[in-house]
GROMACS .gro file of C-alpha atoms in nm:
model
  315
    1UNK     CA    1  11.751  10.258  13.882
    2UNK     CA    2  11.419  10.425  14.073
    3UNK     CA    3  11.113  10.238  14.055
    4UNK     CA    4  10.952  10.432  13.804
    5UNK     CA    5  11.229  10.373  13.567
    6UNK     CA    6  11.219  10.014  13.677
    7UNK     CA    7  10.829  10.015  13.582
    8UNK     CA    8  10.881  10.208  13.248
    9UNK     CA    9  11.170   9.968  13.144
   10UNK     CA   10  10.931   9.673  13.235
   11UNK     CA   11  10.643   9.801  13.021
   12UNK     CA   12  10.894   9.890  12.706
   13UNK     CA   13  10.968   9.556  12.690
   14UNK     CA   14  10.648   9.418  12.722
   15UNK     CA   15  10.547   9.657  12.419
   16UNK     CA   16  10.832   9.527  12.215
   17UNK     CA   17  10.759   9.135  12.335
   18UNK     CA   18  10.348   9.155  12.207
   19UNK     CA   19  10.428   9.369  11.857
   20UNK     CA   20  10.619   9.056  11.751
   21UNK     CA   21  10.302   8.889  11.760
   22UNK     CA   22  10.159   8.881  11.441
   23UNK     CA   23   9.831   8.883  11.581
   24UNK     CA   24   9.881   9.202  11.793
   25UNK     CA   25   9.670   9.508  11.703
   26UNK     CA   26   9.691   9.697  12.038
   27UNK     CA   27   9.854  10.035  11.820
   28UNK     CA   28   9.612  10.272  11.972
   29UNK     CA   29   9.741  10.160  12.349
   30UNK     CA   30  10.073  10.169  12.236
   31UNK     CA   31  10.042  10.530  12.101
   32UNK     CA   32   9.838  10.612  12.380
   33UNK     CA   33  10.152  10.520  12.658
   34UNK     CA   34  10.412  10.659  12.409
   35UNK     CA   35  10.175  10.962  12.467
   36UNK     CA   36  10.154  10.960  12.798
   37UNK     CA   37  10.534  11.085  12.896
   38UNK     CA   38  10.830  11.198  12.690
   39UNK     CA   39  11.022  10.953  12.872
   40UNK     CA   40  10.827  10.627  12.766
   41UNK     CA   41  10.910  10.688  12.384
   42UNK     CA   42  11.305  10.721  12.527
   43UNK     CA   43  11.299  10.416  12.698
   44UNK     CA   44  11.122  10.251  12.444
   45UNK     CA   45  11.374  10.346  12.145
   46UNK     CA   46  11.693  10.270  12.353
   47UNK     CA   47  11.561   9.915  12.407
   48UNK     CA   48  11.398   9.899  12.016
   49UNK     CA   49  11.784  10.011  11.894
   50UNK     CA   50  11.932   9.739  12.153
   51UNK     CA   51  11.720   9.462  12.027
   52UNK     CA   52  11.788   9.559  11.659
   53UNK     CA   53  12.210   9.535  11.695
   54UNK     CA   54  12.185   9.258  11.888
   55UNK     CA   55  11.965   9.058  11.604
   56UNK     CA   56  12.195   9.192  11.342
   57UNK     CA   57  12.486   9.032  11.487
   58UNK     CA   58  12.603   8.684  11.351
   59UNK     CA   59  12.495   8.360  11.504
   60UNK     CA   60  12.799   8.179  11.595
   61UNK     CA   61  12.840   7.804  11.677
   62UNK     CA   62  13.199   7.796  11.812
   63UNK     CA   63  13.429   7.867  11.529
   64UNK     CA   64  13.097   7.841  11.310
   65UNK     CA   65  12.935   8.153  11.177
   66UNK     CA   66  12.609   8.087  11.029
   67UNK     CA   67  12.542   8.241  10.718
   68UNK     CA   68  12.241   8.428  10.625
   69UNK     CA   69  11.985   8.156  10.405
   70UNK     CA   70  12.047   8.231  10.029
   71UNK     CA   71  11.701   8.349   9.838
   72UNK     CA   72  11.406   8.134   9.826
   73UNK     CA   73  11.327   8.025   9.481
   74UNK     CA   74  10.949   7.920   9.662
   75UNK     CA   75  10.675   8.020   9.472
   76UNK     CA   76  10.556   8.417   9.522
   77UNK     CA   77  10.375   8.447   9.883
   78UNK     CA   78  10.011   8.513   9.858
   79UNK     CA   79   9.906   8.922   9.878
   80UNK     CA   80   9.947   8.995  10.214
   81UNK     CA   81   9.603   9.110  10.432
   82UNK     CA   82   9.543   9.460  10.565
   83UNK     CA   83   9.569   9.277  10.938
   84UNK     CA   84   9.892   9.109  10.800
   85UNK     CA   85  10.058   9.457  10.701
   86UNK     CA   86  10.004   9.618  11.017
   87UNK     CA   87  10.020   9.380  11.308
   88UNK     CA   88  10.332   9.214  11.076
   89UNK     CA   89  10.505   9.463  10.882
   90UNK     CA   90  10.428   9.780  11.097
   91UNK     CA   91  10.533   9.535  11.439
   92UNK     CA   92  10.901   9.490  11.233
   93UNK     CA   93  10.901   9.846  11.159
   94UNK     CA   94  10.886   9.930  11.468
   95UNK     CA   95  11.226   9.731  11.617
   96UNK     CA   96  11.429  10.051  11.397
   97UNK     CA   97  11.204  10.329  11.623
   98UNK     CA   98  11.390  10.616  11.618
   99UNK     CA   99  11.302  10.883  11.914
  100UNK     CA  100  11.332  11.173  11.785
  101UNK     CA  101  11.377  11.352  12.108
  102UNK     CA  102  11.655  11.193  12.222
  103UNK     CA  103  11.866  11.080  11.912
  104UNK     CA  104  12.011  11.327  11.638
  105UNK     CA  105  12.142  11.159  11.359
  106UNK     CA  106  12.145  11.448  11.149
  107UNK     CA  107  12.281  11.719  11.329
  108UNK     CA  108  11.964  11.914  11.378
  109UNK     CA  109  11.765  11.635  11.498
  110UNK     CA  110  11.444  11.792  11.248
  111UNK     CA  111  11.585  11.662  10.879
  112UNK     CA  112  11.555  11.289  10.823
  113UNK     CA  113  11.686  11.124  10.469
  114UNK     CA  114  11.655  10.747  10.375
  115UNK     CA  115  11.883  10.606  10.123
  116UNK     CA  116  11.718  10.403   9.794
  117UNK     CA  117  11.572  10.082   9.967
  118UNK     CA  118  11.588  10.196  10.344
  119UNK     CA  119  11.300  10.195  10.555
  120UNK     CA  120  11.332  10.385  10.860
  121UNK     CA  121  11.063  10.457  11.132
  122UNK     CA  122  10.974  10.770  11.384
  123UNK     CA  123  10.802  10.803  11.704
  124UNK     CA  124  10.699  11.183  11.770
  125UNK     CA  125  10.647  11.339  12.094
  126UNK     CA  126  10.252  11.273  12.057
  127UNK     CA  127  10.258  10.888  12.005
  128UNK     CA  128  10.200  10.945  11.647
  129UNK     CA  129  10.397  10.732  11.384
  130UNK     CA  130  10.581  10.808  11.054
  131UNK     CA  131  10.702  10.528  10.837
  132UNK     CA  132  10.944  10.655  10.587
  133UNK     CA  133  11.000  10.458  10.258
  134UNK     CA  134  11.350  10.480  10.132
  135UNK     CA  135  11.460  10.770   9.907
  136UNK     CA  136  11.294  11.017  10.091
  137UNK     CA  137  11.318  11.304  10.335
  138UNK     CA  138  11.136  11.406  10.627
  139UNK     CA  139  11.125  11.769  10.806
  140UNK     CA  140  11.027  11.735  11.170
  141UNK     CA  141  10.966  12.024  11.442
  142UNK     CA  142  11.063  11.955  11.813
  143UNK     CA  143  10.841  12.252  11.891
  144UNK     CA  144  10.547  12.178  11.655
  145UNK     CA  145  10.466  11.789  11.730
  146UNK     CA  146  10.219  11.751  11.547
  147UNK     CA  147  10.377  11.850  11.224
  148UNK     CA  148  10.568  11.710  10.923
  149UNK     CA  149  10.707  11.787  10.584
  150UNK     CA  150  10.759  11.599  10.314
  151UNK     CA  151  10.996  11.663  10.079
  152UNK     CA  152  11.033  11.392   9.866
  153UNK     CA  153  10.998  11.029   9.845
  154UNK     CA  154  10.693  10.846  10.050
  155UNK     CA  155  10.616  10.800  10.415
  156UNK     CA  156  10.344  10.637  10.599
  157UNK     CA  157  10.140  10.823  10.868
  158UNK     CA  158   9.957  10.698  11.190
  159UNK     CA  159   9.797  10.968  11.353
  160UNK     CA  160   9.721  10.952  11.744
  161UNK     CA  161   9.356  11.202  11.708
  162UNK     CA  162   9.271  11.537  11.882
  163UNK     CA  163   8.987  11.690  11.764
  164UNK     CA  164   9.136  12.054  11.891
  165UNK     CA  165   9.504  12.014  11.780
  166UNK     CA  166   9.471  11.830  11.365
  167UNK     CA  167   9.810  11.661  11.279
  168UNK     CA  168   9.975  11.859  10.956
  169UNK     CA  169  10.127  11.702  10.657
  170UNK     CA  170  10.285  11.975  10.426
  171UNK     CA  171  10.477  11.884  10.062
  172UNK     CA  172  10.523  12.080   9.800
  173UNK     CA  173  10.265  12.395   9.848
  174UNK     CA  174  10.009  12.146   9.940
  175UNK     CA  175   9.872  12.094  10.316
  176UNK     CA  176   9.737  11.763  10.426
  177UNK     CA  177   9.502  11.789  10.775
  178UNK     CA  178   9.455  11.461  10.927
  179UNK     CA  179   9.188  11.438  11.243
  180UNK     CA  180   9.338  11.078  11.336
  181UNK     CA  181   9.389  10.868  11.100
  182UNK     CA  182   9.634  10.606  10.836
  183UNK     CA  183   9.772  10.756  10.496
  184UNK     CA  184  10.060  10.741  10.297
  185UNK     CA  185  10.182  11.066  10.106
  186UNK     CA  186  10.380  11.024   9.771
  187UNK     CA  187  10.576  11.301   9.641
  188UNK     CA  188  10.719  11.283   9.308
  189UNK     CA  189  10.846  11.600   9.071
  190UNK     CA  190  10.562  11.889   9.110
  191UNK     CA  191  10.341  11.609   9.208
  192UNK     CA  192  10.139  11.482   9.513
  193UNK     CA  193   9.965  11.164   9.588
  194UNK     CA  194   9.767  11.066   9.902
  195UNK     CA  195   9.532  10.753   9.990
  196UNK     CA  196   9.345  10.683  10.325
  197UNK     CA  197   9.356  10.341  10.497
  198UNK     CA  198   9.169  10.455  10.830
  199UNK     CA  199   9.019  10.802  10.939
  200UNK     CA  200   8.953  11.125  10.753
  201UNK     CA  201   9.188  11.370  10.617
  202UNK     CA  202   9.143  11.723  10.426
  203UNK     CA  203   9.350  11.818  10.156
  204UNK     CA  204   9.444  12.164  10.136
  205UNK     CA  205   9.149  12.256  10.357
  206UNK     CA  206   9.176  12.670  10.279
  207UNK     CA  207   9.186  12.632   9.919
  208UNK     CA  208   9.062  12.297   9.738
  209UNK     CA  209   8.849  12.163  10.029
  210UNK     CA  210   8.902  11.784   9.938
  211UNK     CA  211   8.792  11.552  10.171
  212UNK     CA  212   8.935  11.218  10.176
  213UNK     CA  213   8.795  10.896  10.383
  214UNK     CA  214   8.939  10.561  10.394
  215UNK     CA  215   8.951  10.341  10.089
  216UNK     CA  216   9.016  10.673   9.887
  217UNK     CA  217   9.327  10.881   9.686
  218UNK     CA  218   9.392  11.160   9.487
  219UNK     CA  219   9.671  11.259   9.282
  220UNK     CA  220   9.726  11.638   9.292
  221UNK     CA  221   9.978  11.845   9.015
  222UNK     CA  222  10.139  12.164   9.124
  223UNK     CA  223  10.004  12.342   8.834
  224UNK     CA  224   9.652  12.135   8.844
  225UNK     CA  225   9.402  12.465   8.863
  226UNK     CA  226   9.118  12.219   8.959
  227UNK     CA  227   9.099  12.062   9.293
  228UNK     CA  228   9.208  11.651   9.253
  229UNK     CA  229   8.987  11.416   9.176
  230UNK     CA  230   8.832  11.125   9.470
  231UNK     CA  231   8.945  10.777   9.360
  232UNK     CA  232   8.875  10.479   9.529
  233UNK     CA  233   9.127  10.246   9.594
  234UNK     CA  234   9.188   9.877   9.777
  235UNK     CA  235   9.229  10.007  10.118
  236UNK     CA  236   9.445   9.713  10.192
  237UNK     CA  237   9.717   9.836   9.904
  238UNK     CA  238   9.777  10.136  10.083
  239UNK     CA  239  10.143  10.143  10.199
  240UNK     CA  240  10.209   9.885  10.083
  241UNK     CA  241  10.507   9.912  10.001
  242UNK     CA  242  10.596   9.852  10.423
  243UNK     CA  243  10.553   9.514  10.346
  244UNK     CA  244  10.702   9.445   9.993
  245UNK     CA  245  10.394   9.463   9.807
  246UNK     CA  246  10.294   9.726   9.555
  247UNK     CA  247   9.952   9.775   9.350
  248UNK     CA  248   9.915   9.980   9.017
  249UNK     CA  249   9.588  10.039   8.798
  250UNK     CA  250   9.718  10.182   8.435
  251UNK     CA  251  10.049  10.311   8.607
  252UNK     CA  252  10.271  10.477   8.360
  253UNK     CA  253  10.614  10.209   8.362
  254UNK     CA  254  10.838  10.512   8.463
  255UNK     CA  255  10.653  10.565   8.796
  256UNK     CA  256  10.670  10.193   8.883
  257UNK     CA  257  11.062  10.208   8.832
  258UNK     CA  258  11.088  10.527   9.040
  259UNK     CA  259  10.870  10.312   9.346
  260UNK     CA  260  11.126   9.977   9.280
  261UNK     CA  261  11.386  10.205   9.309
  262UNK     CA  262  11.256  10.376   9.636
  263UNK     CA  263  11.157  10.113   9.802
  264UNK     CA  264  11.387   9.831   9.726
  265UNK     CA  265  11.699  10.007   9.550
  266UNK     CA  266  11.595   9.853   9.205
  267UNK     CA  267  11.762  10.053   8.955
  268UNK     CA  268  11.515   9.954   8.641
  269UNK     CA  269  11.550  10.197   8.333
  270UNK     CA  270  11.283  10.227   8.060
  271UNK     CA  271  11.386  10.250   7.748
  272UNK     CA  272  11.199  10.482   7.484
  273UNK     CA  273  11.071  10.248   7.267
  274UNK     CA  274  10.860  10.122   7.600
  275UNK     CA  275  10.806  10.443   7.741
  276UNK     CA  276  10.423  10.478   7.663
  277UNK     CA  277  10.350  10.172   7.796
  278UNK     CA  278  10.137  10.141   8.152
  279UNK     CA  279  10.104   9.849   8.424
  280UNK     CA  280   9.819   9.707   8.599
  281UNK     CA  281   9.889   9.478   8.867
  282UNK     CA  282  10.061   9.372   9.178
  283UNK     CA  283  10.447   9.362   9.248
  284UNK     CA  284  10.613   9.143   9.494
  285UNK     CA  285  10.963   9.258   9.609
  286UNK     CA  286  11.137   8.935   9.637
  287UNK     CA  287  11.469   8.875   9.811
  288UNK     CA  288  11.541   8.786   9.438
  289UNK     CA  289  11.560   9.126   9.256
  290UNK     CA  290  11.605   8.924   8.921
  291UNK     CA  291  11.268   8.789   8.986
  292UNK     CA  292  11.060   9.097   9.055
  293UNK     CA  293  11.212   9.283   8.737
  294UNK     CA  294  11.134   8.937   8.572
  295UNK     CA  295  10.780   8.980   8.714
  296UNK     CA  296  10.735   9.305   8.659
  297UNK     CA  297  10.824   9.237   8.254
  298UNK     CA  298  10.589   8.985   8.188
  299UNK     CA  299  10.342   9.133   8.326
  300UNK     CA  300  10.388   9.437   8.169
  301UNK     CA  301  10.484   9.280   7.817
  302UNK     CA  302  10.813   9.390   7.793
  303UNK     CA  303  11.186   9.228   7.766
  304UNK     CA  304  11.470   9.274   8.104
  305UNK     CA  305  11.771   9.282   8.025
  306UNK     CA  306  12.080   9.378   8.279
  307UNK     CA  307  12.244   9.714   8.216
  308UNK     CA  308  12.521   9.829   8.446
  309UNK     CA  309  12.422   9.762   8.789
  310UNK     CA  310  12.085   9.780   8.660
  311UNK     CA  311  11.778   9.637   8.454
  312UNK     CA  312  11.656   9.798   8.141
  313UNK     CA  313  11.275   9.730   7.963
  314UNK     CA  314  11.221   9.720   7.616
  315UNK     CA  315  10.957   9.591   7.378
   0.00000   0.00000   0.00000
């Protein structure tokens, strides 16, 4: 192997050694020597995938396999902190890198789909991140690296800035113009949501001129004929569904089934008689499903009850 892949190998596993410190917050140098050669992000995913199948394998003791620990019936952990989301969460993310540039899982190596309660993550060419929540889909460009589309579901953007050359987040007929920043995009039927942990971004720039900083959100319709309302919001909630935990202020019951379901693979139905009713609080996804749903229906005054393979609410 020549020295330079030598010194490249070296440094990929250095970067892979210090995210597992929860205490690491280095993203920007990270991005930075992703940024710095196509070839960094390679090495970096090969070794990323290697250390992932080899801590998915089973711990065996001679004829022992270990199995995994069953559920913790411990009390709920305490809300997470912003600084626990993304040195923590974000660090564990990043052990399922995918490179885009060098793997194609999909055949065209540009459309990306995560199955109900998979969390997958990308590298791009720039250094930049996306963090894609499960039941969703992702349109990259090899050519246009500093570009995405969402199609549905949820994903989580870092943005590596340049002031010349925005980063471009399109769903639904909506474009999202980042100058360097955090923010998660939601996109549910004819519907777009988008809150700001760090930076600026513009929302549809050439036609509503909404300008969103961090600690903010708006929730945009396709047929809305106004430009969205500014919101503020907990700047610590946002994505935070990386790290199991998700936040509602007078959510309609629905939309919190169609997160559990996206992010964990909870299939909760709501039945009619409950249908009008809204939630205002915090969700842990435990290990447990039973105990989330169980959570999630006292706190929302409502009875769980299995159906199918499922969980259904009523009054």
């Amino acid at each position: 192997m020549p020295a330079d892949a030598n010194a490249i190998e070296a440094r990929a596993i250095d970067w892979l050694i210090r995210q597992r410190d929860p205490d690491f917050d280095d993203w920007d140098g990270f991005a930075d020597w992703l940024a710095e050669d196509g070839e960094h992000a390679a090495v970096y995913d090969a070794l990323a995938s290697l250390d992932r199948d080899l801590g998915a394998l089973p711990r065996d003791r001679g004829n022992v396999r270990i199995a995994p620990a069953a559920p913790s019936d411990s009390p709920a952990p305490r809300r997470p902190s912003r600084r626990a989301w993304f040195g923590g969460a974000m660090a564990a993310a990043l052990v399922a890198v995918i490179g885009v540039s060098t793997l194609n899982p999909f055949g065209n190596g540009t459309r990306i789909e995560t199955a109900a309660g998979e969390h997958r993550t990308v590298a791009l060419a720039d250094g930049s991140l996306i963090e894609i929540n499960g039941g969703s889909v992702v349109e990259i460009d090899p050519e246009r690296p500093r570009f995405a589309r969402l199609e549905s579901g949820e994903a989580m953007f870092h943005v590596v800035h340049r002031e010349k050359d925005p980063f471009v987040v399109e769903t639904g007929d909506a474009r999202i113009v980042d100058l360097g920043t955090a923010f998660n995009v939601v996109r549910r039927a004819r519907q777009t949501s988008v809150a700001v942990s760090e930076g600026i971004v513009l929302y549809n720039p050439d036609r509503d001129k909404v300008r969103l900083v961090a600690g903010q959100a708006i929730d945009a319709g396709d047929d809305d004929r106004r430009p969205p309302a500014v919101r503020s919001i907990d700047v610590s909630s946002v994505g935070g569904w990386r790290s199991g935990l998700l936040v509602y202020n007078e959510a309609p019951l629905a939309l919190v089934a169609e997160d559990l379901k996206r992010t964990a693979g909870i299939d909760v139905r709501i039945a009619p008689a409950a249908a009008s009713l809204s939630f205002r609080g915090a969700l842990i996804i435990d290990p447990d499903r039973n105990r989330t749903v169980s959570d999630l229906a006292a706190l929302s005054g409502t009875t769980a009850r299995r159906q199918d393979n499922g969980w259904i609410l009523t009054r």
